[in-house]
Every structure is written in structure tokens, then in C-alpha cells.
PDB file of C-alpha atoms in Angstrom:
ATOM      1  CA  MET A  26       9.884  12.190  72.143  1.00 59.00           C
ATOM      2  CA  ASP A  27      12.410  13.884  74.447  1.00 64.00           C
ATOM      3  CA  ASP A  28      13.833  17.309  73.626  1.00 72.00           C
ATOM      4  CA  LEU A  29      17.326  17.630  72.130  1.00 72.00           C
ATOM      5  CA  ASN A  30      19.183  18.256  75.407  1.00 79.00           C
ATOM      6  CA  THR A  31      17.474  15.320  77.112  1.00 81.00           C
ATOM      7  CA  LEU A  32      18.213  13.098  74.116  1.00 84.00           C
ATOM      8  CA  ASN A  33      21.905  14.013  74.144  1.00 87.00           C
ATOM      9  CA  LYS A  34      22.095  13.310  77.868  1.00 88.00           C
ATOM     10  CA  LYS A  35      20.349   9.945  77.423  1.00 89.00           C
ATOM     11  CA  LEU A  36      22.283   8.805  74.328  1.00 94.00           C
ATOM     12  CA  PHE A  37      25.765   9.795  75.492  1.00 94.00           C
ATOM     13  CA  PRO A  38      26.426   6.839  77.881  1.00 93.00           C
ATOM     14  CA  TYR A  39      25.603   4.308  75.141  1.00 94.00           C
ATOM     15  CA  ALA A  40      28.152   5.861  72.787  1.00 95.00           C
ATOM     16  CA  TYR A  41      30.782   6.630  75.441  1.00 95.00           C
ATOM     17  CA  ASN A  42      30.731   3.168  77.017  1.00 93.00           C
ATOM     18  CA  ILE A  43      31.546   1.734  73.586  1.00 93.00           C
ATOM     19  CA  LEU A  44      33.941   4.395  72.272  1.00 94.00           C
ATOM     20  CA  GLY A  45      35.594   5.957  75.334  1.00 93.00           C
ATOM     21  CA  ASN A  46      36.125   9.225  73.473  1.00 93.00           C
ATOM     22  CA  ILE A  47      33.938  12.283  74.025  1.00 93.00           C
ATOM     23  CA  ASP A  48      34.387  13.906  70.605  1.00 94.00           C
ATOM     24  CA  ASP A  49      33.652  10.606  68.847  1.00 96.00           C
ATOM     25  CA  CYS A  50      30.498  10.204  70.963  1.00 95.00           C
ATOM     26  CA  GLN A  51      29.279  13.681  70.139  1.00 94.00           C
ATOM     27  CA  ASP A  52      29.964  13.118  66.421  1.00 96.00           C
ATOM     28  CA  VAL A  53      28.005   9.845  66.451  1.00 97.00           C
ATOM     29  CA  ILE A  54      25.044  11.354  68.289  1.00 96.00           C
ATOM     30  CA  GLN A  55      24.955  14.432  66.070  1.00 94.00           C
ATOM     31  CA  ASP A  56      25.128  12.324  62.910  1.00 95.00           C
ATOM     32  CA  VAL A  57      22.341  10.023  64.114  1.00 94.00           C
ATOM     33  CA  LEU A  58      20.098  12.957  65.030  1.00 92.00           C
ATOM     34  CA  ILE A  59      20.700  14.697  61.690  1.00 90.00           C
ATOM     35  CA  LYS A  60      19.819  11.543  59.756  1.00 88.00           C
ATOM     36  CA  PHE A  61      16.794  10.981  61.990  1.00 86.00           C
ATOM     37  CA  ASN A  62      15.465  14.483  61.305  1.00 83.00           C
ATOM     38  CA  GLU A  63      15.857  13.870  57.571  1.00 80.00           C
ATOM     39  CA  LYS A  64      13.819  10.653  57.708  1.00 77.00           C
ATOM     40  CA  GLU A  65      10.112  10.088  57.460  1.00 69.00           C
ATOM     41  CA  VAL A  66       9.678   9.143  61.108  1.00 68.00           C
ATOM     42  CA  SER A  67       5.906   8.824  61.365  1.00 70.00           C
ATOM     43  CA  SER A  68       6.181   5.048  60.944  1.00 73.00           C
ATOM     44  CA  ILE A  69       8.611   4.693  63.874  1.00 78.00           C
ATOM     45  CA  SER A  70       6.552   3.770  66.952  1.00 77.00           C
ATOM     46  CA  ASN A  71       9.320   4.152  69.562  1.00 83.00           C
ATOM     47  CA  LYS A  72      11.584   6.979  68.467  1.00 84.00           C
ATOM     48  CA  ASN A  73      13.808   6.926  71.573  1.00 85.00           C
ATOM     49  CA  ALA A  74      14.492   3.197  71.136  1.00 87.00           C
ATOM     50  CA  TYR A  75      15.214   3.767  67.455  1.00 89.00           C
ATOM     51  CA  LEU A  76      17.772   6.483  68.305  1.00 93.00           C
ATOM     52  CA  ILE A  77      19.469   4.330  70.968  1.00 92.00           C
ATOM     53  CA  LYS A  78      19.748   1.482  68.466  1.00 92.00           C
ATOM     54  CA  SER A  79      21.191   3.825  65.816  1.00 94.00           C
ATOM     55  CA  VAL A  80      23.740   5.313  68.218  1.00 95.00           C
ATOM     56  CA  ILE A  81      24.876   1.885  69.448  1.00 94.00           C
ATOM     57  CA  ASN A  82      25.362   0.511  65.941  1.00 93.00           C
ATOM     58  CA  GLN A  83      27.149   3.603  64.672  1.00 95.00           C
ATOM     59  CA  ALA A  84      29.386   3.601  67.759  1.00 94.00           C
ATOM     60  CA  ILE A  85      30.242  -0.071  67.137  1.00 93.00           C
ATOM     61  CA  ASN A  86      31.222   0.694  63.536  1.00 93.00           C
ATOM     62  CA  LEU A  87      33.390   3.624  64.604  1.00 95.00           C
ATOM     63  CA  LYS A  88      35.027   1.530  67.359  1.00 92.00           C
ATOM     64  CA  LYS A  89      35.959  -1.108  64.775  1.00 90.00           C
ATOM     65  CA  LYS A  90      37.494   1.594  62.570  1.00 92.00           C
ATOM     66  CA  ASN A  91      39.404   3.152  65.478  1.00 89.00           C
ATOM     67  CA  ASP A  92      40.744  -0.237  66.568  1.00 86.00           C
ATOM     68  CA  ARG A  93      42.048  -0.945  63.054  1.00 86.00           C
ATOM     69  CA  GLU A  94      43.796   2.426  62.880  1.00 82.00           C
ATOM     70  CA  ARG A  95      45.174   2.662  66.396  1.00 80.00           C
ATOM     71  CA  GLN A  96      48.956   2.806  66.666  1.00 73.00           C
ATOM     72  CA  GLN A  97      49.452   2.493  70.422  1.00 71.00           C
ATOM     73  CA  LYS A  98      49.543  -0.724  72.396  1.00 78.00           C
ATOM     74  CA  ILE A  99      47.688   0.877  75.292  1.00 85.00           C
ATOM     75  CA  VAL A 100      44.793   3.263  74.693  1.00 89.00           C
ATOM     76  CA  LEU A 101      42.963   4.412  77.812  1.00 95.00           C
ATOM     77  CA  PRO A 102      39.457   5.906  77.735  1.00 94.00           C
ATOM     78  CA  GLU A 103      38.992   9.645  77.937  1.00 95.00           C
ATOM     79  CA  PRO A 104      38.380  10.476  81.632  1.00 96.00           C
ATOM     80  CA  ILE A 105      35.109  12.018  82.798  1.00 94.00           C
ATOM     81  CA  VAL A 106      34.538  13.745  86.148  1.00 92.00           C
ATOM     82  CA  THR A 107      31.640  11.935  87.831  1.00 89.00           C
ATOM     83  CA  ASN A 108      30.992  13.903  91.011  1.00 83.00           C
ATOM     84  CA  GLN A 109      29.503  16.975  89.334  1.00 72.00           C
ATOM     85  CA  GLY A 110      26.280  18.382  90.745  1.00 59.00           C
ATOM     86  CA  GLU A 111      24.859  19.239  87.342  1.00 57.00           C
ATOM     87  CA  SER A 112      25.913  17.376  84.223  1.00 66.00           C
ATOM     88  CA  LYS A 113      24.982  17.236  80.556  1.00 64.00           C
ATOM     89  CA  ILE A 114      25.222  13.436  80.622  1.00 70.00           C
ATOM     90  CA  GLU A 115      23.791  10.561  82.667  1.00 74.00           C
ATOM     91  CA  LEU A 116      26.748   9.999  84.980  1.00 77.00           C
ATOM     92  CA  ASP A 117      25.282   6.975  86.774  1.00 80.00           C
ATOM     93  CA  GLU A 118      25.384   5.008  83.520  1.00 84.00           C
ATOM     94  CA  ILE A 119      29.057   5.753  82.855  1.00 87.00           C
ATOM     95  CA  LEU A 120      31.234   2.716  83.593  1.00 88.00           C
ATOM     96  CA  ASN A 121      33.863   2.826  86.274  1.00 89.00           C
ATOM     97  CA  TYR A 122      37.336   3.250  84.818  1.00 94.00           C
ATOM     98  CA  SER A 123      38.690  -0.185  85.703  1.00 92.00           C
ATOM     99  CA  MET A 124      35.797  -1.942  84.003  1.00 90.00           C
ATOM    100  CA  PHE A 125      36.227   0.293  80.981  1.00 90.00           C
ATOM    101  CA  VAL A 126      39.874  -0.684  80.598  1.00 91.00           C
ATOM    102  CA  LEU A 127      39.036  -4.359  81.069  1.00 90.00           C
ATOM    103  CA  LEU A 128      36.405  -4.184  78.302  1.00 90.00           C
ATOM    104  CA  ASP A 129      39.111  -3.222  75.821  1.00 86.00           C
ATOM    105  CA  THR A 130      39.999  -6.921  75.671  1.00 86.00           C
ATOM    106  CA  LEU A 131      36.678  -7.507  73.865  1.00 90.00           C
ATOM    107  CA  ASN A 132      35.845  -6.911  70.226  1.00 88.00           C
ATOM    108  CA  SER A 133      33.189  -4.305  69.406  1.00 86.00           C
ATOM    109  CA  LYS A 134      30.235  -6.714  69.184  1.00 89.00           C
ATOM    110  CA  GLU A 135      31.186  -8.485  72.433  1.00 93.00           C
ATOM    111  CA  ARG A 136      31.570  -5.127  74.126  1.00 91.00           C
ATOM    112  CA  ALA A 137      28.130  -3.984  72.940  1.00 91.00           C
ATOM    113  CA  VAL A 138      26.355  -7.175  74.052  1.00 94.00           C
ATOM    114  CA  PHE A 139      28.109  -7.159  77.433  1.00 93.00           C
ATOM    115  CA  LEU A 140      27.278  -3.492  78.035  1.00 92.00           C
ATOM    116  CA  LEU A 141      23.653  -3.807  77.019  1.00 93.00           C
ATOM    117  CA  LYS A 142      23.157  -6.830  79.278  1.00 93.00           C
ATOM    118  CA  GLU A 143      25.306  -5.910  82.274  1.00 88.00           C
ATOM    119  CA  ALA A 144      25.289  -2.098  82.313  1.00 86.00           C
ATOM    120  CA  PHE A 145      21.872  -1.269  80.836  1.00 89.00           C
ATOM    121  CA  ASP A 146      19.973  -4.423  81.883  1.00 90.00           C
ATOM    122  CA  TYR A 147      18.616  -5.280  78.428  1.00 94.00           C
ATOM    123  CA  ASP A 148      17.347  -8.813  77.875  1.00 94.00           C
ATOM    124  CA  HIS A 149      18.614 -10.952  74.999  1.00 96.00           C
ATOM    125  CA  ASP A 150      15.494 -10.353  72.896  1.00 95.00           C
ATOM    126  CA  GLU A 151      16.126  -6.598  73.045  1.00 93.00           C
ATOM    127  CA  ILE A 152      19.855  -7.002  72.360  1.00 94.00           C
ATOM    128  CA  ALA A 153      19.144  -9.237  69.373  1.00 94.00           C
ATOM    129  CA  GLU A 154      16.777  -6.640  67.924  1.00 92.00           C
ATOM    130  CA  ILE A 155      19.213  -3.755  68.421  1.00 91.00           C
ATOM    131  CA  LEU A 156      22.255  -5.544  66.999  1.00 91.00           C
ATOM    132  CA  GLU A 157      20.268  -7.458  64.359  1.00 91.00           C
ATOM    133  CA  ILE A 158      21.477 -10.854  65.533  1.00 94.00           C
ATOM    134  CA  SER A 159      19.658 -13.924  66.823  1.00 95.00           C
ATOM    135  CA  VAL A 160      18.801 -14.342  70.501  1.00 96.00           C
ATOM    136  CA  GLU A 161      21.009 -17.426  70.645  1.00 96.00           C
ATOM    137  CA  ASN A 162      23.875 -15.493  69.082  1.00 96.00           C
ATOM    138  CA  SER A 163      23.441 -12.788  71.702  1.00 96.00           C
ATOM    139  CA  ARG A 164      23.715 -15.398  74.456  1.00 96.00           C
ATOM    140  CA  GLN A 165      26.798 -16.948  72.837  1.00 97.00           C
ATOM    141  CA  ILE A 166      28.504 -13.577  72.462  1.00 96.00           C
ATOM    142  CA  LEU A 167      27.834 -12.725  76.116  1.00 95.00           C
ATOM    143  CA  THR A 168      29.247 -16.087  77.238  1.00 94.00           C
ATOM    144  CA  ARG A 169      32.347 -15.529  75.098  1.00 94.00           C
ATOM    145  CA  ALA A 170      32.760 -11.995  76.442  1.00 93.00           C
ATOM    146  CA  LYS A 171      32.569 -13.169  80.055  1.00 90.00           C
ATOM    147  CA  LYS A 172      35.144 -15.864  79.367  1.00 89.00           C
ATOM    148  CA  LYS A 173      37.495 -13.278  77.888  1.00 88.00           C
ATOM    149  CA  LEU A 174      37.004 -11.068  80.907  1.00 86.00           C
ATOM    150  CA  LYS A 175      37.599 -14.159  83.078  1.00 76.00           C
ATOM    151  CA  LEU A 176      34.660 -12.960  85.121  1.00 57.00           C
ATOM    152  CA  ARG A 177      36.987 -10.352  86.614  1.00 57.00           C
ATOM    153  CA  LYS A 178      34.514  -7.550  87.120  1.00 57.00           C
ATOM    154  CA  PRO A 179      36.284  -5.073  89.437  1.00 54.00           C
ATOM    155  CA  GLU A 180      34.335  -4.328  92.592  1.00 54.00           C
ATOM    156  CA  ILE A 181      35.053  -0.612  92.667  1.00 52.00           C
ATOM    157  CA  ALA A 182      32.962   1.428  95.080  1.00 46.00           C
ATOM    158  CA  THR A 183      32.072   5.034  94.364  1.00 48.00           C
ATOM    159  CA  SER A 184      34.849   7.366  95.463  1.00 54.00           C
ATOM    160  CA  SER A 185      34.551   8.145  99.171  1.00 59.00           C
ATOM    161  CA  ALA A 186      36.121  10.284 101.873  1.00 63.00           C
ATOM    162  CA  LYS A 187      38.100   7.184 102.921  1.00 73.00           C
ATOM    163  CA  ASP A 188      39.573   6.905  99.403  1.00 79.00           C
ATOM    164  CA  ARG A 189      40.486  10.584  99.533  1.00 83.00           C
ATOM    165  CA  LYS A 190      42.452  10.044 102.772  1.00 88.00           C
ATOM    166  CA  TYR A 191      44.170   7.074 101.151  1.00 90.00           C
ATOM    167  CA  LEU A 192      45.285   9.162  98.161  1.00 94.00           C
ATOM    168  CA  GLU A 193      46.477  11.935 100.474  1.00 94.00           C
ATOM    169  CA  LYS A 194      48.645   9.324 102.200  1.00 95.00           C
ATOM    170  CA  TYR A 195      49.882   8.079  98.811  1.00 97.00           C
ATOM    171  CA  VAL A 196      50.797  11.610  97.657  1.00 96.00           C
ATOM    172  CA  SER A 197      52.630  12.238 100.931  1.00 97.00           C
ATOM    173  CA  ALA A 198      54.626   9.017 100.490  1.00 97.00           C
ATOM    174  CA  ILE A 199      55.502   9.860  96.867  1.00 96.00           C
ATOM    175  CA  ARG A 200      56.650  13.353  97.875  1.00 95.00           C
ATOM    176  CA  LYS A 201      58.861  11.980 100.650  1.00 95.00           C
ATOM    177  CA  GLY A 202      60.110   9.031  98.623  1.00 94.00           C
ATOM    178  CA  ASP A 203      58.779   6.863 101.477  1.00 97.00           C
ATOM    179  CA  VAL A 204      59.354   3.416  99.992  1.00 97.00           C
ATOM    180  CA  LYS A 205      58.192   1.531 103.109  1.00 97.00           C
ATOM    181  CA  THR A 206      54.765   3.197 103.098  1.00 97.00           C
ATOM    182  CA  LEU A 207      54.375   2.724  99.343  1.00 97.00           C
ATOM    183  CA  GLU A 208      55.212  -0.973  99.672  1.00 97.00           C
ATOM    184  CA  GLN A 209      52.376  -1.306 102.200  1.00 96.00           C
ATOM    185  CA  MET A 210      49.908   0.550  99.975  1.00 96.00           C
ATOM    186  CA  LEU A 211      50.507  -1.402  96.758  1.00 97.00           C
ATOM    187  CA  SER A 212      49.203  -4.899  96.045  1.00 94.00           C
ATOM    188  CA  ASP A 213      51.562  -7.583  94.775  1.00 94.00           C
ATOM    189  CA  GLU A 214      49.872  -7.521  91.352  1.00 91.00           C
ATOM    190  CA  VAL A 215      49.919  -3.715  91.012  1.00 95.00           C
ATOM    191  CA  GLN A 216      50.283  -2.340  87.492  1.00 95.00           C
ATOM    192  CA  VAL A 217      50.608   1.080  85.893  1.00 97.00           C
ATOM    193  CA  LEU A 218      49.091   1.646  82.441  1.00 96.00           C
ATOM    194  CA  ALA A 219      50.044   4.889  80.691  1.00 95.00           C
ATOM    195  CA  ASP A 220      48.533   6.586  77.635  1.00 94.00           C
ATOM    196  CA  ALA A 221      50.285   9.634  76.188  1.00 90.00           C
ATOM    197  CA  GLY A 222      48.550   9.594  72.801  1.00 86.00           C
ATOM    198  CA  ASN A 223      50.387   9.735  69.502  1.00 81.00           C
ATOM    199  CA  LYS A 224      52.210  13.038  70.099  1.00 78.00           C
ATOM    200  CA  LEU A 225      53.907  12.426  73.454  1.00 81.00           C
ATOM    201  CA  GLN A 226      55.937   9.575  74.895  1.00 79.00           C
ATOM    202  CA  VAL A 227      55.882   8.014  78.334  1.00 82.00           C
ATOM    203  CA  ILE A 228      58.708   6.257  80.149  1.00 81.00           C
ATOM    204  CA  ALA A 229      56.732   3.001  80.048  1.00 79.00           C
ATOM    205  CA  GLU A 230      53.273   2.121  78.770  1.00 88.00           C
ATOM    206  CA  LEU A 231      52.978  -0.823  81.154  1.00 93.00           C
ATOM    207  CA  THR A 232      54.768  -1.383  84.450  1.00 96.00           C
ATOM    208  CA  SER A 233      53.965  -4.135  86.944  1.00 96.00           C
ATOM    209  CA  GLY A 234      55.091  -5.277  90.372  1.00 97.00           C
ATOM    210  CA  ILE A 235      55.638  -3.329  93.585  1.00 97.00           C
ATOM    211  CA  ASP A 236      59.333  -2.509  93.123  1.00 97.00           C
ATOM    212  CA  ASN A 237      58.998  -1.421  89.488  1.00 97.00           C
ATOM    213  CA  THR A 238      55.901   0.648  90.263  1.00 97.00           C
ATOM    214  CA  ILE A 239      57.589   2.472  93.143  1.00 97.00           C
ATOM    215  CA  LYS A 240      60.680   3.192  91.026  1.00 96.00           C
ATOM    216  CA  LEU A 241      58.533   4.498  88.176  1.00 96.00           C
ATOM    217  CA  MET A 242      56.160   6.656  90.206  1.00 96.00           C
ATOM    218  CA  THR A 243      58.868   8.215  92.397  1.00 96.00           C
ATOM    219  CA  TYR A 244      61.035   8.892  89.309  1.00 95.00           C
ATOM    220  CA  VAL A 245      58.138  10.512  87.450  1.00 95.00           C
ATOM    221  CA  TYR A 246      57.292  12.640  90.477  1.00 96.00           C
ATOM    222  CA  GLU A 247      60.860  13.818  91.096  1.00 95.00           C
ATOM    223  CA  ASN A 248      61.556  14.598  87.441  1.00 94.00           C
ATOM    224  CA  HIS A 249      58.204  15.728  86.057  1.00 93.00           C
ATOM    225  CA  GLN A 250      55.643  16.423  88.790  1.00 95.00           C
ATOM    226  CA  LYS A 251      57.445  17.932  91.778  1.00 94.00           C
ATOM    227  CA  ASP A 252      56.413  21.496  90.893  1.00 95.00           C
ATOM    228  CA  LEU A 253      52.846  20.670  89.858  1.00 97.00           C
ATOM    229  CA  GLU A 254      49.707  21.288  91.903  1.00 97.00           C
ATOM    230  CA  ILE A 255      47.938  18.037  92.804  1.00 97.00           C
ATOM    231  CA  LYS A 256      44.163  17.788  93.219  1.00 96.00           C
ATOM    232  CA  ILE A 257      42.077  14.786  94.238  1.00 95.00           C
ATOM    233  CA  GLU A 258      39.026  14.186  92.046  1.00 93.00           C
ATOM    234  CA  GLU A 259      36.489  11.489  91.173  1.00 92.00           C
ATOM    235  CA  ILE A 260      36.994  10.186  87.622  1.00 94.00           C
ATOM    236  CA  ASN A 261      34.627   7.564  86.195  1.00 93.00           C
ATOM    237  CA  HIS A 262      33.465   6.793  89.762  1.00 90.00           C
ATOM    238  CA  GLN A 263      37.019   6.151  91.030  1.00 92.00           C
ATOM    239  CA  SER A 264      39.472   8.247  93.009  1.00 93.00           C
ATOM    240  CA  ALA A 265      42.055  10.088  90.935  1.00 96.00           C
ATOM    241  CA  LEU A 266      44.938  12.531  91.146  1.00 97.00           C
ATOM    242  CA  LEU A 267      45.037  15.507  88.779  1.00 98.00           C
ATOM    243  CA  PHE A 268      48.410  17.189  88.194  1.00 98.00           C
ATOM    244  CA  TYR A 269      48.250  20.848  87.111  1.00 98.00           C
ATOM    245  CA  ARG A 270      50.806  23.332  85.825  1.00 96.00           C
ATOM    246  CA  GLY A 271      48.923  26.546  86.416  1.00 96.00           C
ATOM    247  CA  THR A 272      45.505  25.943  84.891  1.00 95.00           C
ATOM    248  CA  THR A 273      46.754  23.269  82.479  1.00 96.00           C
ATOM    249  CA  LEU A 274      46.079  19.652  83.378  1.00 97.00           C
ATOM    250  CA  ILE A 275      49.239  17.614  82.722  1.00 96.00           C
ATOM    251  CA  ASN A 276      48.371  14.171  84.052  1.00 97.00           C
ATOM    252  CA  CYS A 277      45.308  12.327  85.327  1.00 98.00           C
ATOM    253  CA  GLN A 278      45.979   9.196  87.401  1.00 98.00           C
ATOM    254  CA  ILE A 279      42.970   6.995  88.202  1.00 96.00           C
ATOM    255  CA  PHE A 280      43.371   4.448  91.026  1.00 95.00           C
ATOM    256  CA  GLU A 281      41.869   0.988  91.432  1.00 92.00           C
ATOM    257  CA  LEU A 282      41.839  -0.347  94.981  1.00 90.00           C
ATOM    258  CA  ASN A 283      41.093  -3.958  95.902  1.00 85.00           C
ATOM    259  CA  PRO A 284      38.713  -4.949  98.758  1.00 82.00           C
ATOM    260  CA  TYR A 285      41.666  -4.910 101.154  1.00 82.00           C
ATOM    261  CA  GLY A 286      42.378  -1.253 100.408  1.00 84.00           C
ATOM    262  CA  LYS A 287      45.559  -1.817  98.390  1.00 90.00           C
ATOM    263  CA  ILE A 288      46.255  -0.231  95.007  1.00 93.00           C
ATOM    264  CA  THR A 289      45.999  -2.771  92.182  1.00 93.00           C
ATOM    265  CA  SER A 290      46.092  -0.438  89.167  1.00 94.00           C
ATOM    266  CA  ILE A 291      47.078   3.117  88.316  1.00 97.00           C
ATOM    267  CA  PHE A 292      45.770   4.380  84.978  1.00 97.00           C
ATOM    268  CA  SER A 293      47.875   7.346  83.900  1.00 97.00           C
ATOM    269  CA  VAL A 294      46.431   9.573  81.165  1.00 97.00           C
ATOM    270  CA  VAL A 295      48.959  12.063  79.789  1.00 95.00           C
ATOM    271  CA  ASP A 296      47.476  12.562  76.313  1.00 94.00           C
ATOM    272  CA  PRO A 297      46.629  16.326  76.199  1.00 94.00           C
ATOM    273  CA  GLU A 298      43.643  15.721  73.916  1.00 93.00           C
ATOM    274  CA  LYS A 299      42.062  13.403  76.494  1.00 95.00           C
ATOM    275  CA  LEU A 300      42.640  15.885  79.320  1.00 96.00           C
ATOM    276  CA  MET A 301      41.127  18.963  77.687  1.00 92.00           C
ATOM    277  CA  LYS A 302      37.547  18.459  78.890  1.00 89.00           C
ATOM    278  CA  ILE A 303      38.222  17.742  82.583  1.00 88.00           C
TER     279      ILE A 303
END
């Protein structure tokens, strides 16, 4: 069986892609490993598979609990930097941010089946064994999940130098209040989703349309971000802007661009607890 560090690195994407919260993932993995070490494991033929199954099921149970208790309408996943040279997690298996947000329309079981099939390439026999359901039920759940998602799987390429130039142009337009340029950069269906957690408030949790988005983003910049340092980063395999006051990260904005190079979504994370680990 793998050593502890390798196990943590391998198990993390399974938990994170379900939960979207780093502390919750680490709690689940730690709890599973503690219980595993207390068991009589000689009868377990594939210990890695057993641990993956345990982490997935515990993550599903915690996701159900979190969903019941959540107070906000919009809860965005905790961002993870994905262009690090060395990492303690398997970054390639972390979902892109847009897909992550879209998956929040699914219940926990649908999310797990969809992830295992589409992200980790499990077959339905394996999914059925992990989730303790029938193969037919696994197929039905996947079909239902895809219908809910309306087959809208965002085609988001890994952040590139071209995306960086695009965000530099966007920042320049925001700073100048250049409405004409912003109108050209935003798609007709553009939306801004904001998550400030339970302790802070945002001007709007959801804003849509070109005019409303421009008004919101220029207002926020002029009144809250003008004096902040702005860095361009790759978050969950998508281009993002990080707004710093000194060494403190104030806001992380992740951008979704459509195939025509226009911005379709801006995911704005303001919750300090979700920004601490970037």
C-alpha cells in the first residue's frame, strides 16, 4: 500500500471534487485513515480501493449534511491554485471551476456517480460496488445527472498566456471605466456569482447581463478594489484575478471564457475562510 503522503495526495481529489472545501476534505481523509488503521485489514485485498471507497462515501455523507445546513443561496467551492510546480495533491484530477459550480445543481449521489464516471473514468460495475447500488441504478443516476446538467459541460482550456493577456486587457478596462471595451469582452449571457460566506455581505450574490455586470464590476472596483494589488493566477485550471491588500487576499475572481473568447461567468470568492490557503 502507498505511504501516508502518497495516500493523502491520491485521496484528496475524490473528497475535494465532492465537497469543495479543503478542511472538510482533510477531516474526511484523516478520519478514514484513522479508522482504517484501527481495523483488522489483513482480509482487505485492495487497500487503496477500499480507502477510495471509504473517502467517497464519507464525503457524500458530509456533503448531504453541509447542504442541509447551508444558509447561503450561492456557495462557491474553495479555490485551489493549479499551476504549482510541486503540490501535495493530484492537481490534474481537480475539476475546473466552472464544472465544479455546475455540479452544485446535482444531489450528492448524482454528483458522486457523475464524477466517478466522467472525471475518474470508472465503469458502472465499479461505481455500483463503491456506492453500494445496482449497476442499473448507477446508469439511471448518471442519465439523470446529465439531464440536470443539460449536457452543458464547459469546454474550459487550461489557463494560457493568451488568457493572461485577455485578463490584463480586462483589468485595464475596469481601471479606466472603459465601458465600450468591456461590452466587447462580455458575452450576452454573462453572469457574476459571488460568495462572501456567512460573515460578510456582497452587493449581489448573482448578477447577469452585460449592462448589470459592467455596472457591478466597475462599482466594486472604484469603491473596494482601486487601492488593491491585482495578480493573475490559475485557479482550478482557469484564469483568475487575485486582489491583495498587502499580503492579505481580499477577493479571488475566476473567469470562464466561451470558445469565442468572451467572458461568460465571473466567480467571485470573498469569503476569507476560503481564501486563506491560496
